[in-house]
DNA sequence: GCCGTTTTCGGCCCGACTGTTTTCAGTCG
C-alpha cells in the first residue's frame, strides 16, 4: 500500500493533526483532512498526474505535495514535527481528551504521552487544575487503561452479530443500526443503534447482560461498553424524525457535512430531526424524502464517504450498485475433503437452497501439504460432482480448485491438469513477508498463468492478526486487467479481502471481481453479504462482478 | 486551507452529553 498517493495522504493527515494540536485554525485543519482523503482515494498516481486535479487540493496544498514527492516531507510538516513530541499526538487518542486539553497539558505541565498523563494523575500533580475536576481525571485515567488494553476496532462480522444481539434484546416500535456498520465498513469502532421506543428502553438497555460499563446515560442517548469491549450507543428518536436520524447517524461525517452545506445554501437547515425551512418541516420521516427534497438521488449507505457521491447524486449519475440478490453463485467454497467441515453433498444442497444458478467446489490442491490433497482425490471428487449434478438440473455445479501460489508464482499442477477444472482460484497461503518486488512478480506470474481465473483473498490480511502483504498493487492489477484474471472479494469478515480501496483501484485498471464466501461450513455461505458491502463501497455494478453474470457469460469468461 | 449560476471575499454543520461552569467549554459523532 505504498502508492505515492497513500504516503502523501498520510503525511497530510499527520500535518492536519499537528496543525490542530498547535492551535491552528479549525477550518484549515478540515481542508487538510479533506484533501488527504481525496488524495488517498484518487485513482491516478499523483507522482505522475497533476495533484491539482484532485478535488479539495488548491495551490497551497499542491505545493506541499510536490515538495513531499520530491523529498518525502515538506517544510511546514518538519516544523511542526519538531515542535510537537510524538507522545502528545498519542494523548488525543485517549477518549474524551481532545486537542485543546492535549496542548494545555503539554505546554503547562510538560505532559508528553498517555503514560506521563497517567503518572501525573495518580501522583496528584493535576489536582485542582482549572477544567480538570476529580471526575474528569478519573475518566482520563480509565481512558488511558483502555487505550493500553482494547480500544481497537473489530471486523464487521463481530460488530454485526453484536448489533443483531442488541436489537433482538430490546422492545421497540422501530429499531435499526446506523453508523459505519450500516455503511459496511470492514472494521467498526463502535455501534450506533436507533430506536423509536418509550424512554423506558434506556433502563431496559442498561440492564442487559452484555453491558459491562455504562459510559453515558441520558434520555435520548445511552452509551455502554459491552463485555467484549465494544461501545454501543442507543439513541431514542421521535417516529416522525426516523429518516432524518438514520441519515444523520449513518454518516459518514464528511458526507453529512457536504449535504448540510447544500441545505444551508438553499436557506434550509438539516439536523437529526429533519430538513427545515425555518420552523416548517420539509422532510424528516424517510431518508428517501430528504435526499429527494435536496434534489438528489438516494445515496446508498456504503457510498456515503464524500468520495464524489454527492456530486454524482445531484447529476443523477449514481451507478446502480451490485446487490446481494444479483449474485448467481459462489466461486470459492470448500468441503471436508480438505479443510471444510461439511460434506460435498451438504454444501451443494445449502448452495441450492440459496437459489444459486451455479456453484463451484474449490478444495485445496496438493501444495498445501497439511490438506493431504492428491490428484486422485480431486478426480474422485470430480466424479462425485458429476453424479450430484443429476440431482440439481437447475443449478450448474462447477468443479474447481483453490491453488497455492508458490513464492515463484507457480501453482500446484501443470496446465494439462489445470485445464480440466471448470474454475481455478489461486491464492497466497505462506511466505507473506517477501519483498515488494518479489511479491509483485509472484502475483503477476499467477495472473499470467492461462488457467488461473481468480486470485483468491489477494492481500492475505487477517484483520487484527496479520497485515497485508506488500506488493505493487497497480502493477498486479494492470497484469490482471491485461490477462483477464479476476480479483476475489473474499467475504469472510476477518479477511474482507480485497479491501474497498484496492477494489476501486483495480476497477480503474479494468479488473473484474468475484464475490466469494470462501466457505468452510454451511453458515459461511451467508458471509457474501459482507463481500457485497465491500463491492458497494467501491461502487461496483453487476458489470464488474463475474458471479452476477448468467452462466453462459461466466463460462465464456472462464474460457473452458 | 478551499471554494463560488446568489460570492474572488467571507463563509465553512449541528446537537447531545459531561463536568464543570454560575452560563459554558470541550469532545464526540
Coordinates of C-alpha atoms (C1' of nucleotides) in Angstrom, one line a residue:
Chain A
X1 CA 0.0 0.0 0.0
X2 CA 2.8 2.4 -0.6
X3 CA 1.4 4.2 -3.6
X4 CA 2.7 7.8 -3.7
X5 CA -0.9 8.8 -3.0
X6 CA -1.1 6.9 0.2
X7 CA 2.2 8.2 1.6
X8 CA 1.4 11.8 0.6
X9 CA -2.1 11.5 2.1
X10 CA -0.6 10.1 5.4
X11 CA 1.8 13.0 5.6
X12 CA -1.0 15.5 5.1
X13 CA -3.2 13.8 7.7
X14 CA -0.3 13.9 10.1
X15 CA 0.1 17.6 9.3
X16 CA -3.6 18.3 9.9
X17 CA -3.3 16.6 13.3
X18 CA -0.2 18.5 14.3
X19 CA -1.7 21.7 13.0
X20 CA -4.8 21.2 15.2
X21 CA -2.6 20.4 18.2
X22 CA -0.7 23.6 17.8
X23 CA -3.9 25.6 17.9
X24 CA -4.2 26.1 14.2
X25 CA -7.4 27.3 12.5
X26 CA -10.1 24.6 12.6
X27 CA -11.2 25.3 9.0
X28 CA -7.7 24.8 7.7
X29 CA -7.5 21.6 9.7
X30 CA -10.6 20.4 7.8
X31 CA -9.2 21.5 4.5
X32 CA -6.1 19.4 5.1
X33 CA -8.1 16.3 6.2
X34 CA -10.4 16.6 3.3
X35 CA -7.6 16.9 0.8
X36 CA -5.7 14.0 2.3
X37 CA -8.7 11.7 2.0
X38 CA -9.3 12.8 -1.6
X39 CA -5.7 12.1 -2.5
X40 CA -5.8 8.6 -0.9
X41 CA -8.9 7.8 -2.9
X42 CA -7.7 9.3 -6.2
X43 CA -7.4 6.7 -8.9
X44 CA -4.4 8.3 -10.7
X45 CA -1.0 8.3 -9.2
X46 CA -0.1 11.8 -8.2
X47 CA 3.6 11.3 -8.8
X48 CA 2.5 11.1 -12.5
X49 CA -0.8 13.1 -12.7
X50 CA -1.1 16.7 -11.5
X51 CA -2.2 16.8 -7.9
X52 CA -4.2 20.0 -8.6
X53 CA -6.7 17.7 -10.4
X54 CA -7.7 16.2 -7.0
X55 CA -10.8 17.9 -5.6
X56 CA -10.1 19.9 -2.4
X57 CA -6.4 20.5 -3.4
X58 CA -5.6 24.1 -4.2
X59 CA -2.3 25.9 -4.7
X60 CA -1.0 25.7 -1.2
X61 CA -1.6 22.0 -0.7
X62 CA -0.4 21.2 -4.2
X63 CA 3.0 22.9 -3.3
X64 CA 3.3 20.9 -0.1
X65 CA 2.5 17.7 -2.0
X66 CA 5.0 18.5 -4.7
X67 CA 7.7 19.0 -2.1
X68 CA 6.7 15.8 -0.5
X69 CA 7.0 13.9 -3.8
X70 CA 10.5 15.4 -4.2
X71 CA 11.9 14.6 -0.8
X72 CA 9.4 12.7 1.3
X73 CA 8.3 15.6 3.5
X74 CA 7.5 19.3 3.4
X75 CA 8.9 22.2 5.3
X76 CA 5.7 23.0 7.4
X77 CA 5.4 19.4 8.4
X78 CA 9.1 19.3 9.5
X79 CA 8.5 22.4 11.6
X80 CA 5.5 21.0 13.5
X81 CA 7.1 17.6 14.0
X82 CA 10.0 19.5 15.7
X83 CA 7.6 21.3 18.0
X84 CA 5.2 18.5 19.0
X85 CA 6.6 15.3 20.6
X86 CA 5.1 12.1 19.2
X87 CA 3.6 11.3 22.6
X88 CA 1.5 14.4 22.6
X89 CA -0.2 13.2 19.4
X90 CA -0.9 9.9 21.2
X91 CA -2.6 11.9 24.0
X92 CA -5.5 12.8 21.8
X93 CA -6.2 9.1 21.3
X94 CA -7.3 8.9 24.9
X95 CA -11.1 9.0 24.8
X96 CA -12.6 12.4 25.8
X97 CA -9.1 14.1 25.5
X98 CA -9.1 16.4 22.5
X99 CA -6.5 18.8 21.1
X100 CA -7.3 21.7 23.4
X101 CA -6.6 19.7 26.6
X102 CA -3.6 18.0 25.0
X103 CA -2.0 21.4 24.2
X104 CA -2.7 22.6 27.7
X105 CA -1.3 19.5 29.3
X106 CA 1.9 19.7 27.3
X107 CA 2.5 23.4 27.5
X108 CA 1.6 24.0 31.1
X109 CA 2.7 20.7 32.7
X110 CA 5.1 19.1 30.2
X111 CA 3.0 16.0 29.8
X112 CA 4.1 14.4 26.6
X113 CA 2.5 10.9 26.5
X114 CA -0.5 9.0 27.8
X115 CA 1.8 7.2 30.2
X116 CA 3.1 10.6 31.6
X117 CA -0.5 11.7 31.9
X118 CA -1.4 8.6 33.9
X119 CA 1.6 9.2 36.2
X120 CA 0.6 12.9 36.7
X121 CA -2.9 12.0 37.6
X122 CA -2.0 9.3 40.1
X123 CA 0.7 11.4 41.8
X124 CA -2.0 14.2 42.3
X125 CA 0.0 16.7 40.3
X126 CA -3.1 17.7 38.3
X127 CA -5.4 18.1 41.3
X128 CA -7.2 21.5 41.4
X129 CA -6.2 22.3 37.8
X130 CA -8.9 24.5 36.2
X131 CA -11.2 22.5 34.0
X132 CA -10.0 19.2 35.3
X133 CA -12.2 18.1 38.2
X134 CA -11.9 14.8 40.0
X135 CA -14.4 13.1 37.7
X136 CA -12.5 14.2 34.6
X137 CA -9.2 13.0 36.0
X138 CA -10.8 9.6 36.9
X139 CA -12.2 9.3 33.4
X140 CA -8.9 10.1 31.8
X141 CA -7.2 7.5 33.9
X142 CA -9.7 4.9 32.8
X143 CA -9.3 6.1 29.2
X144 CA -5.5 5.5 29.4
X145 CA -6.1 2.0 30.6
X146 CA -8.5 1.3 27.8
X147 CA -6.1 2.7 25.3
X148 CA -3.5 0.2 26.5
X149 CA -5.9 -2.8 26.6
X150 CA -8.5 -2.7 23.9
X151 CA -9.8 0.4 22.2
X152 CA -9.2 -1.5 18.9
X153 CA -11.6 -1.8 16.1
X154 CA -13.3 -5.1 15.4
X155 CA -14.1 -6.6 12.0
X156 CA -17.6 -6.2 10.6
X157 CA -18.6 -9.8 11.4
X158 CA -18.1 -9.3 15.2
X159 CA -19.9 -5.9 15.1
X160 CA -22.8 -7.2 13.0
X161 CA -23.6 -10.1 15.3
X162 CA -23.4 -7.8 18.4
X163 CA -25.7 -5.3 16.8
X164 CA -28.2 -8.0 15.9
X165 CA -28.0 -9.3 19.5
X166 CA -28.6 -5.9 20.9
X167 CA -31.6 -5.2 18.6
X168 CA -33.3 -8.5 19.4
X169 CA -32.8 -7.9 23.2
X170 CA -34.8 -4.7 23.2
X171 CA -38.5 -4.0 22.6
X172 CA -39.1 -1.1 20.3
X173 CA -41.6 0.1 17.7
X174 CA -38.7 0.5 15.3
X175 CA -35.0 -0.3 15.7
X176 CA -32.1 -0.4 13.3
X177 CA -28.3 0.0 13.3
X178 CA -26.7 3.1 11.6
X179 CA -23.1 4.3 11.6
X180 CA -20.1 2.7 9.9
X181 CA -21.8 -0.7 10.3
X182 CA -24.6 0.4 8.0
X183 CA -22.0 1.8 5.6
X184 CA -20.5 -1.7 5.6
X185 CA -17.0 -0.7 6.6
X186 CA -14.7 -3.7 7.1
X187 CA -13.7 -2.6 10.6
X188 CA -16.0 -1.0 13.2
X189 CA -15.1 1.2 16.2
X190 CA -18.5 1.4 17.8
X191 CA -22.1 0.5 17.1
X192 CA -24.9 3.1 16.7
X193 CA -28.5 1.8 17.3
X194 CA -31.5 3.9 16.7
X195 CA -34.9 3.2 18.1
X196 CA -38.4 4.6 18.2
X197 CA -39.5 3.5 21.7
X198 CA -40.6 4.8 25.1
X199 CA -37.9 6.2 27.3
X200 CA -38.0 3.0 29.5
X201 CA -36.0 1.3 26.7
X202 CA -32.9 3.1 28.2
X203 CA -33.3 1.3 31.6
X204 CA -34.0 -1.9 29.8
X205 CA -30.9 -1.5 27.8
X206 CA -28.6 -0.7 30.7
X207 CA -29.8 -3.9 32.5
X208 CA -28.8 -6.2 29.7
X209 CA -26.3 -9.0 30.5
X210 CA -23.9 -7.9 27.8
X211 CA -23.4 -4.5 29.4
X212 CA -20.0 -4.2 31.2
X213 CA -20.0 -0.5 31.8
X214 CA -22.3 2.5 31.4
X215 CA -20.4 5.3 29.8
X216 CA -23.2 7.9 29.4
X217 CA -26.9 7.8 30.4
X218 CA -29.4 10.4 29.1
X219 CA -33.0 10.4 28.0
X220 CA -32.1 10.4 24.3
X221 CA -28.7 8.6 24.3
X222 CA -27.2 5.9 26.3
X223 CA -23.6 4.6 25.7
X224 CA -22.4 1.4 27.1
X225 CA -19.3 -0.8 26.8
X226 CA -20.1 -4.4 26.3
X227 CA -18.3 -7.3 27.9
X228 CA -16.4 -7.7 24.6
X229 CA -15.0 -4.2 24.9
X230 CA -17.1 -2.7 22.1
X231 CA -19.0 0.5 22.7
X232 CA -22.7 0.6 21.8
X233 CA -24.7 3.9 21.6
X234 CA -28.5 3.6 21.8
X235 CA -30.5 6.7 20.7
X236 CA -34.2 7.1 21.0
X237 CA -35.6 9.2 18.2
X238 CA -39.2 10.5 17.5
X239 CA -41.0 8.4 14.9
X240 CA -41.5 11.5 12.7
X241 CA -37.7 12.1 12.6
X242 CA -36.8 8.5 11.8
X243 CA -35.4 9.2 8.3
X244 CA -33.5 12.3 9.4
X245 CA -32.0 10.4 12.3
X246 CA -31.0 7.4 10.2
X247 CA -29.5 9.8 7.6
X248 CA -27.6 11.7 10.3
X249 CA -26.3 8.8 12.3
X250 CA -25.3 6.7 9.3
X251 CA -22.8 9.3 8.3
X252 CA -20.1 9.5 7.3
X253 CA -19.4 12.7 9.0
X254 CA -17.9 14.1 5.8
X255 CA -20.9 13.0 3.7
X256 CA -23.2 14.8 6.2
X257 CA -21.1 18.0 6.1
X258 CA -21.4 18.0 2.3
X259 CA -25.2 17.6 2.2
X260 CA -25.7 20.0 5.1
X261 CA -23.8 22.6 3.2
X262 CA -26.2 22.1 0.3
X263 CA -29.2 22.5 2.7
X264 CA -27.7 25.8 4.0
X265 CA -27.2 27.1 0.5
X266 CA -30.9 26.6 -0.1
X267 CA -31.7 28.5 3.1
X268 CA -32.6 25.3 4.9
X269 CA -31.3 23.5 8.0
X270 CA -30.7 19.8 8.2
X271 CA -30.3 18.1 11.6
X272 CA -31.1 14.7 13.0
X273 CA -34.7 15.9 13.5
X274 CA -35.3 16.8 9.9
X275 CA -34.9 19.2 7.0
X276 CA -36.3 22.5 7.9
X277 CA -37.1 25.9 6.4
X278 CA -37.4 28.0 9.5
X279 CA -40.0 26.1 11.6
X280 CA -41.5 24.3 8.6
X281 CA -40.6 20.6 8.1
X282 CA -39.6 19.9 4.5
X283 CA -38.7 16.2 5.1
X284 CA -37.9 14.0 8.0
X285 CA -39.8 10.7 8.0
X286 CA -37.7 8.9 5.5
X287 CA -34.2 9.2 4.1
X288 CA -35.6 9.0 0.6
X289 CA -37.7 12.1 1.2
X290 CA -34.6 14.0 2.5
X291 CA -32.4 13.2 -0.5
X292 CA -35.3 13.9 -2.9
X293 CA -36.0 17.3 -1.3
X294 CA -32.3 18.2 -1.7
X295 CA -32.7 17.5 -5.4
X296 CA -30.5 14.4 -5.5
X297 CA -30.7 10.7 -5.9
X298 CA -30.9 8.5 -2.8
X299 CA -27.4 7.6 -1.9
X300 CA -26.9 4.0 -0.7
X301 CA -25.2 4.0 2.8
X302 CA -22.0 2.3 1.6
X303 CA -21.3 5.2 -0.8
X304 CA -21.7 7.9 1.8
X305 CA -18.0 8.7 2.2
X306 CA -17.8 12.1 0.5
X307 CA -15.9 10.4 -2.3
X308 CA -17.8 12.1 -5.2
X309 CA -21.2 10.5 -4.4
X310 CA -22.9 13.9 -3.6
X311 CA -22.0 15.4 -7.0
X312 CA -22.9 12.2 -8.8
X313 CA -26.3 12.1 -7.0
X314 CA -27.0 15.7 -7.8
X315 CA -26.4 15.0 -11.5
X316 CA -28.5 11.7 -11.3
X317 CA -25.4 9.7 -12.3
X318 CA -25.0 7.3 -9.3
X319 CA -24.2 3.8 -10.6
X320 CA -26.7 1.0 -9.9
X321 CA -24.7 -0.9 -7.2
X322 CA -24.4 -4.6 -7.2
X323 CA -26.9 -6.2 -4.7
X324 CA -26.7 -9.4 -2.8
X325 CA -29.7 -10.7 -4.8
X326 CA -27.7 -10.2 -8.0
X327 CA -25.2 -12.9 -7.1
X328 CA -26.0 -16.0 -9.1
X329 CA -23.4 -18.3 -7.5
X330 CA -20.3 -18.7 -5.3
X331 CA -17.0 -19.5 -6.9
X332 CA -14.9 -20.3 -3.9
X333 CA -16.1 -22.9 -1.4
X334 CA -14.6 -25.9 0.5
X335 CA -15.7 -29.3 1.7
X336 CA -14.5 -31.8 4.3
X337 CA -12.3 -33.3 1.6
X338 CA -9.8 -30.7 2.7
X339 CA -10.3 -28.1 5.5
X340 CA -14.1 -27.7 5.3
X341 CA -16.3 -29.2 7.9
X342 CA -19.3 -30.1 5.7
X343 CA -19.6 -32.8 3.1
X344 CA -19.9 -32.1 -0.6
X345 CA -23.5 -33.2 -0.6
X346 CA -24.4 -30.9 2.2
X347 CA -22.6 -27.8 0.9
X348 CA -24.1 -28.2 -2.6
X349 CA -27.6 -28.7 -1.0
X350 CA -27.1 -25.5 1.0
X351 CA -26.0 -23.6 -2.1
X352 CA -29.0 -24.8 -4.0
X353 CA -31.2 -23.7 -1.1
X354 CA -29.8 -20.2 -1.6
X355 CA -31.2 -20.3 -5.1
X356 CA -27.9 -20.2 -7.0
X357 CA -27.7 -20.8 -10.7
X358 CA -24.1 -22.1 -10.4
X359 CA -21.9 -23.3 -7.5
X360 CA -18.2 -24.1 -7.6
X361 CA -16.4 -26.5 -5.3
X362 CA -12.8 -25.4 -4.9
X363 CA -11.0 -27.5 -2.4
X364 CA -7.3 -27.0 -1.8
X365 CA -4.6 -28.6 -4.0
X366 CA -1.5 -30.8 -3.1
X367 CA 1.0 -28.0 -2.4
X368 CA -0.7 -27.1 0.9
X369 CA 0.7 -30.4 2.3
X370 CA -1.3 -30.3 5.5
X371 CA -4.5 -30.7 3.5
X372 CA -3.4 -34.1 2.2
X373 CA -4.9 -33.4 -1.2
X374 CA -3.9 -35.6 -4.2
X375 CA -4.8 -35.7 -7.8
X376 CA -6.6 -39.0 -7.3
X377 CA -8.8 -37.4 -4.6
X378 CA -9.5 -34.4 -6.8
X379 CA -10.5 -36.7 -9.7
X380 CA -12.7 -38.8 -7.5
X381 CA -14.4 -35.6 -6.2
X382 CA -14.9 -34.6 -9.9
X383 CA -16.9 -37.8 -10.5
X384 CA -18.9 -37.2 -7.3
X385 CA -19.7 -33.7 -8.5
X386 CA -20.8 -35.0 -11.9
X387 CA -23.1 -37.6 -10.2
X388 CA -24.5 -34.9 -7.9
X389 CA -25.3 -32.7 -10.9
X390 CA -28.1 -35.1 -11.8
X391 CA -29.9 -34.1 -8.7
X392 CA -29.8 -30.4 -9.5
X393 CA -30.9 -29.8 -13.0
X394 CA -31.5 -26.0 -12.3
X395 CA -28.0 -25.4 -10.8
X396 CA -24.8 -25.9 -12.6
X397 CA -22.1 -27.4 -10.5
X398 CA -18.5 -26.4 -11.3
X399 CA -15.6 -28.5 -10.2
X400 CA -12.8 -26.2 -9.3
X401 CA -9.8 -25.9 -7.0
X402 CA -8.0 -23.4 -4.9
X403 CA -4.4 -23.5 -5.9
X404 CA -1.5 -22.3 -3.9
X405 CA 0.7 -19.6 -5.4
X406 CA 4.3 -20.6 -4.6
X407 CA 7.0 -17.9 -4.0
X408 CA 8.0 -18.0 -7.6
X409 CA 4.4 -17.6 -8.8
X410 CA 3.9 -21.2 -9.9
X411 CA 0.9 -23.3 -8.8
X412 CA 0.3 -26.9 -7.8
X413 CA -0.4 -28.6 -11.1
X414 CA 0.8 -28.2 -14.8
X415 CA -1.5 -26.8 -17.4
X416 CA -2.8 -30.1 -18.8
X417 CA -4.3 -30.9 -15.4
X418 CA -5.5 -27.3 -14.6
X419 CA -7.4 -27.1 -17.8
X420 CA -9.7 -29.9 -16.8
X421 CA -11.0 -27.9 -13.9
X422 CA -14.0 -25.7 -14.5
X423 CA -12.5 -22.9 -12.4
X424 CA -9.2 -22.2 -10.8
X425 CA -8.8 -19.9 -7.8
X426 CA -5.2 -19.2 -6.9
X427 CA -4.1 -17.8 -3.5
X428 CA -1.1 -17.0 -1.4
X429 CA -1.0 -19.1 1.8
X430 CA 2.6 -18.7 3.0
X431 CA 5.8 -16.6 2.6
X432 CA 3.9 -13.5 3.5
X433 CA 7.0 -11.3 4.1
X434 CA 8.6 -11.4 0.7
X435 CA 10.0 -8.1 -0.6
X436 CA 7.6 -5.9 -2.5
X437 CA 9.3 -6.6 -5.9
X438 CA 9.3 -10.4 -5.4
X439 CA 5.7 -10.4 -4.2
X440 CA 4.7 -8.3 -7.2
X441 CA 6.4 -10.7 -9.6
X442 CA 4.8 -13.6 -7.7
X443 CA 1.2 -12.2 -8.3
X444 CA 1.9 -11.2 -11.9
X445 CA 3.2 -14.7 -12.7
X446 CA 0.0 -16.2 -11.2
X447 CA -2.1 -13.8 -13.3
X448 CA -0.2 -14.8 -16.4
X449 CA -1.0 -18.5 -15.9
X450 CA -3.7 -19.0 -18.5
X451 CA -5.6 -21.4 -16.3
X452 CA -5.8 -19.2 -13.2
X453 CA -9.2 -17.5 -13.3
X454 CA -9.4 -15.7 -10.0
X455 CA -6.7 -14.5 -7.5
X456 CA -8.2 -15.5 -4.0
X457 CA -8.0 -13.2 -1.0
X458 CA -5.3 -11.2 -2.7
X459 CA -3.7 -9.3 0.2
X460 CA -4.0 -12.3 2.6
X461 CA -4.6 -10.0 5.5
X462 CA -6.4 -11.1 8.7
X463 CA -7.9 -8.1 10.4
X464 CA -6.3 -7.7 13.8
X465 CA -3.8 -10.5 13.3
X466 CA -1.9 -10.3 10.1
X467 CA -1.2 -7.2 7.9
X468 CA -1.5 -7.1 4.1
X469 CA 1.4 -8.5 2.1
X470 CA 3.4 -5.8 0.4
X471 CA 3.0 -5.6 -3.4
X472 CA 2.9 -3.0 -6.1
X473 CA -0.9 -3.4 -6.5
X474 CA -1.1 -1.1 -9.5
X475 CA 1.3 -3.4 -11.3
X476 CA -0.6 -6.5 -10.2
X477 CA -3.9 -5.0 -11.3
X478 CA -2.5 -4.0 -14.7
X479 CA -1.5 -7.6 -15.2
X480 CA -4.9 -8.9 -14.0
X481 CA -6.7 -6.5 -16.4
X482 CA -4.4 -7.5 -19.3
X483 CA -4.8 -11.2 -18.7
X484 CA -8.5 -11.2 -17.8
X485 CA -7.8 -12.6 -14.3
X486 CA -10.5 -11.7 -11.8
X487 CA -9.6 -10.5 -8.3
X488 CA -11.6 -12.0 -5.5
X489 CA -13.5 -10.1 -2.9
X490 CA -13.2 -12.7 -0.2
X491 CA -16.3 -12.1 2.0
X492 CA -15.0 -13.8 5.1
X493 CA -15.3 -10.9 7.5
X494 CA -11.9 -11.2 9.1
X495 CA -10.4 -11.2 5.6
X496 CA -12.6 -8.7 3.8
X497 CA -10.0 -9.1 1.0
X498 CA -9.7 -7.2 -1.3
X499 CA -10.5 -4.1 0.8
X500 CA -12.7 -1.5 -0.9
X501 CA -9.9 1.0 -1.6
X502 CA -7.9 -1.6 -3.6
X503 CA -11.1 -2.8 -5.3
X504 CA -11.6 0.8 -6.6
X505 CA -8.0 0.9 -7.8
X506 CA -8.3 -2.5 -9.5
X507 CA -11.6 -1.4 -11.2
X508 CA -9.7 1.6 -12.5
X509 CA -7.4 -0.8 -14.3
X510 CA -10.3 -2.8 -15.9
X511 CA -10.2 -5.7 -13.5
X512 CA -13.3 -7.9 -12.9
X513 CA -14.2 -9.3 -9.5
X514 CA -15.7 -12.4 -7.9
X515 CA -17.6 -12.0 -4.6
X516 CA -17.0 -15.3 -2.9
X517 CA -17.7 -16.7 0.6
X518 CA -14.6 -18.9 0.9
X519 CA -17.0 -21.1 2.9
X520 CA -15.6 -23.9 5.1
X521 CA -19.0 -24.6 6.6
X522 CA -22.7 -24.1 5.6
X523 CA -23.3 -20.9 7.7
X524 CA -20.3 -19.2 6.0
X525 CA -22.3 -19.1 2.8
X526 CA -24.2 -16.0 4.1
X527 CA -20.9 -14.1 4.5
X528 CA -21.3 -13.0 0.9
X529 CA -23.3 -10.1 2.3
X530 CA -20.1 -8.6 3.6
X531 CA -18.4 -9.0 0.3
X532 CA -21.3 -7.2 -1.4
X533 CA -20.8 -4.4 1.1
X534 CA -17.1 -4.1 0.0
X535 CA -18.2 -4.1 -3.6
X536 CA -20.8 -1.4 -2.9
X537 CA -18.3 0.8 -1.1
X538 CA -16.1 0.5 -4.3
X539 CA -19.1 1.5 -6.5
X540 CA -19.2 -1.8 -8.3
X541 CA -22.1 -2.7 -10.6
X542 CA -23.1 -6.2 -11.9
X543 CA -20.9 -5.5 -14.9
X544 CA -17.9 -5.6 -12.7
X545 CA -18.8 -8.9 -10.8
X546 CA -18.4 -12.1 -12.8
X547 CA -20.6 -14.1 -10.4
X548 CA -23.6 -11.9 -11.1
X549 CA -23.4 -12.9 -14.8
X550 CA -25.6 -15.5 -16.5
X551 CA -24.0 -19.0 -16.7
X552 CA -23.1 -18.7 -20.4
X553 CA -21.3 -15.4 -19.9
X554 CA -19.4 -16.7 -16.9
X555 CA -18.3 -19.9 -18.7
X556 CA -17.1 -17.7 -21.6
X557 CA -15.0 -15.6 -19.1
X558 CA -13.6 -18.8 -17.6
X559 CA -12.7 -19.9 -21.1
X560 CA -13.1 -23.6 -20.7
Chain B
dG1 C1' -6.8 26.0 3.8
dC2 C1' -10.7 25.8 -0.2
dC3 C1' -14.5 27.4 -2.8
dG4 C1' -18.1 30.1 -5.9
dT5 C1' -25.3 30.2 -11.7
dT6 C1' -26.5 34.4 -5.2
dT7 C1' -19.8 35.1 -3.7
dT8 C1' -12.8 36.1 -6.0
dC9 C1' -14.3 37.6 0.0
dG10 C1' -16.5 35.7 3.5
dG11 C1' -18.2 32.0 4.5
dC12 C1' -17.2 27.0 6.1
dC13 C1' -22.9 21.6 10.1
dC14 C1' -25.2 20.8 14.3
dG15 C1' -26.9 18.9 18.6
dA16 C1' -26.2 15.9 22.9
dC17 C1' -23.7 14.9 26.9
dT18 C1' -20.3 15.6 30.7
dG19 C1' -18.2 18.1 34.0
dT20 C1' -17.5 22.0 35.4
dT21 C1' -19.1 26.2 35.0
dT22 C1' -23.0 30.4 37.7
dT23 C1' -23.7 30.5 31.6
dC24 C1' -20.1 27.4 29.2
dA25 C1' -16.0 24.7 27.0
dG26 C1' -14.6 20.6 25.3
dT27 C1' -15.4 16.4 23.0
dC28 C1' -17.9 13.3 20.1
dG29 C1' -20.3 11.7 16.3

